[in-house]
Each structure stands twice: as C-alpha cells, then as structure tokens.
Coordinates of C-alpha atoms in Angstrom, one line a residue:
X1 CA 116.2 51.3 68.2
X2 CA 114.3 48.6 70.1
X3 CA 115.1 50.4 73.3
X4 CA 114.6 53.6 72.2
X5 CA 112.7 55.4 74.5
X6 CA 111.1 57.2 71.1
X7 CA 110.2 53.5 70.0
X8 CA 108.7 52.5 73.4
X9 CA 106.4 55.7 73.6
X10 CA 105.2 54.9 69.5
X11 CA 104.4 51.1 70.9
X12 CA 102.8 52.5 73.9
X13 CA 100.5 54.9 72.0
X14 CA 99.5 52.4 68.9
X15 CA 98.7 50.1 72.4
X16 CA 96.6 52.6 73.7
X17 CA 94.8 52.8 70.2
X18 CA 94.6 48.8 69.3
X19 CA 96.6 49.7 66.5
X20 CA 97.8 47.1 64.1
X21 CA 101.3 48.8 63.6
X22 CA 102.5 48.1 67.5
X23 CA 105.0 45.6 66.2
X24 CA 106.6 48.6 63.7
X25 CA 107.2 50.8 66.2
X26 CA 111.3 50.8 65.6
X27 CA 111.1 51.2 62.1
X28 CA 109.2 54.7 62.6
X29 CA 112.1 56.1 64.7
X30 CA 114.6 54.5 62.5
X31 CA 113.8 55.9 59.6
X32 CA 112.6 59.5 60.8
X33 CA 116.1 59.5 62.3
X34 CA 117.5 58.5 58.4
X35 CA 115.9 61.3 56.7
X36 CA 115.8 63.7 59.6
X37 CA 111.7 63.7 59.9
X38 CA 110.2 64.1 63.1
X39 CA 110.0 61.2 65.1
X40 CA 106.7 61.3 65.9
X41 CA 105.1 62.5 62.7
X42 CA 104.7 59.9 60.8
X43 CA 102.7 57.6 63.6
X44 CA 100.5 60.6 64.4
X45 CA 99.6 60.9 60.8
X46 CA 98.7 57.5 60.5
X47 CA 96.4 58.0 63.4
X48 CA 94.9 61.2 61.9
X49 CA 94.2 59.2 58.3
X50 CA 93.6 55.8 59.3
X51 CA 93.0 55.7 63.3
X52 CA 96.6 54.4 63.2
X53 CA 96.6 51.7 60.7
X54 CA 92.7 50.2 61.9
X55 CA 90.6 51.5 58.3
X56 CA 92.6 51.5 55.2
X57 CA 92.6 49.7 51.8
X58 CA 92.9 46.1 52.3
X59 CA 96.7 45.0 52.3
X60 CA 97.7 48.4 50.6
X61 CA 100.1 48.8 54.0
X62 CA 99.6 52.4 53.7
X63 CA 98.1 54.1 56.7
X64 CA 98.5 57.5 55.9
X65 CA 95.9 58.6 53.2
X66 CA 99.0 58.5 51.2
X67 CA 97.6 59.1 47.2
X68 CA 94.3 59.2 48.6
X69 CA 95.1 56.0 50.3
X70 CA 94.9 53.9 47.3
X71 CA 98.8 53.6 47.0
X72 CA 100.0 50.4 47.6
X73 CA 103.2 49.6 49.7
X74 CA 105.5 46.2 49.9
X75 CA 105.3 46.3 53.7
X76 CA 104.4 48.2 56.7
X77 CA 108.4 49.2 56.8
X78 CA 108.6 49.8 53.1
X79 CA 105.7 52.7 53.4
X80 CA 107.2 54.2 57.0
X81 CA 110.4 54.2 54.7
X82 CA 108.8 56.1 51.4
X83 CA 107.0 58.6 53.3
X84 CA 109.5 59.5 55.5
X85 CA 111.8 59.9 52.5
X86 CA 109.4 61.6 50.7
X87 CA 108.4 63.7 53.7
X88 CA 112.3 64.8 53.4
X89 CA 112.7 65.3 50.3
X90 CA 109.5 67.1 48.6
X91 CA 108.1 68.7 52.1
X92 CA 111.2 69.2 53.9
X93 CA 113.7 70.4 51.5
X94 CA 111.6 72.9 50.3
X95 CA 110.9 74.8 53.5
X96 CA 107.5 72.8 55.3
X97 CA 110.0 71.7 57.9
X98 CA 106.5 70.9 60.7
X99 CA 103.4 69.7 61.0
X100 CA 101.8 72.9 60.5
X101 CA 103.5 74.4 57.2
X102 CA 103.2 70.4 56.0
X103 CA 99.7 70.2 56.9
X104 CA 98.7 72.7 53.7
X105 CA 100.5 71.0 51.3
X106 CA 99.8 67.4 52.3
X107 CA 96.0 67.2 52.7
X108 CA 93.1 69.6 51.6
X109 CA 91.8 70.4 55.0
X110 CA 92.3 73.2 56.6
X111 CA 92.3 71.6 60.3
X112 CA 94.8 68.8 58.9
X113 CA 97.4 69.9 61.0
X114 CA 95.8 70.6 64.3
X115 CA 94.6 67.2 64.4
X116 CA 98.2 65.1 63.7
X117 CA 99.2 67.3 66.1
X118 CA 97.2 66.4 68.6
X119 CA 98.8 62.9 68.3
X120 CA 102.5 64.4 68.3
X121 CA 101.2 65.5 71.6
X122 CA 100.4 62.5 72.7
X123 CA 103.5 60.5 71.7
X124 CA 105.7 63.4 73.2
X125 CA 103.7 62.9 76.8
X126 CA 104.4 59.6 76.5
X127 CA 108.3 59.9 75.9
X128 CA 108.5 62.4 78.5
X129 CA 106.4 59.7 80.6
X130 CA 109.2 57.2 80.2
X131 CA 112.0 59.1 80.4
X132 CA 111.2 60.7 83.6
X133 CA 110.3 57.3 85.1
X134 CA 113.6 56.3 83.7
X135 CA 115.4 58.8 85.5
X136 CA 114.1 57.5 89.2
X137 CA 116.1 54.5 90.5
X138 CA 113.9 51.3 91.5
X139 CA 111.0 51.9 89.2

C-alpha cells in the first residue's frame, strides 16, 4: 500500500494539515480496502472531529470523536482498524453505505456530513492530482 496512489494523496493531505497521522497514511487504505469502507472516509473524519488527529484526548489514539472521543485505542493502526470494521459492520451492513446516510447515525449534527465531505473532496482532488501527473511521462 506504500505506493498507493490512495496512500500518497492521505499523506499529502495530513501534510497540508500538519497532521500527526502522516506516517499512518497506508494503514487507512489498507484497512478501508479490508472491510470495503471508503478509502477516504475515515481520514476526512478525523479531520472533521479532531483537525486530523491535532486536538484529541491525550494518548487515547482516537481521532475521530469516536464515543465522544474518550475511547481509548492501542495504536493509531488499532483505531483506523476498529472503526473501519465497525464502520462495516454496524453502518454499512445495515444500509448507511456514504458519508451522507452515515453522517445521521454517527454524530448529532445535522451539518456532520457536509463537512467530512468536504475532506473526501479534498483527498479525491488530490488522487486525481497524482494520478494524472502519473499518467504524463518525464514528470
């Protein structure tokens, strides 16, 4: 997954952001891609509830406002890993399949989903960013 365009545009954004979770970047493809999440879902959300991993609970690893933010997680990878799963299995699997039939069901307000979606946006201008670019010889 390292050179996963997917991967590179996650790094590029959490760059863009100073975000903490740069180095993570694979795991967030790897996983969406285990449980069939969207790839950039996860990231965006964690830029939506904690300015992508910059203001959470001290060493609670979970960037995502996940329990109100005061669940705790083993690892960065450990939480990308549980929420994707869980993302699959109690959101998913019973018919909020995007970020905007999620979005009621995961958080209280009503502009929830309008906002991680404005990350997804970015993280899909940036893929499309590199894999144009990757598609022209020499550069």
């Amino acid at each position: 997954y390292s050179f996963d365009s997917r991967t590179k545009a996650v790094r590029n954004v959490f760059k863009k952001y100073n975000s903490p979770l740069v180095d993570q970047a694979t795991f967030y493809v790897k996983y969406a891609d285990e449980f069939g999440v969207d790839w950039s879902l996860l990231p965006s959300i964690a830029g939506l509830e904690s300015t992508f991993g910059r203001f959470l609970m001290p060493g609670s690893y979970n960037a995502y406002g996940w329990g109100g933010g005061h669940i705790y997680f083993e690892s960065w990878e450990d939480g990308i890993r549980v929420i994707n799963k869980a993302l699959k299995e109690r959101y998913m699997a019973r018919g909020a399949t995007d970020v905007w039939s999620i979005g009621p069901i995961y958080a209280e307000s009503p502009t929830w989903s309008v906002r991680v979606n404005y990350f997804m946006t970015q993280f899909d201008q940036e893929y499309k960013r590199l894999t144009i670019f990757s598609l022209i010889p020499g550069i």
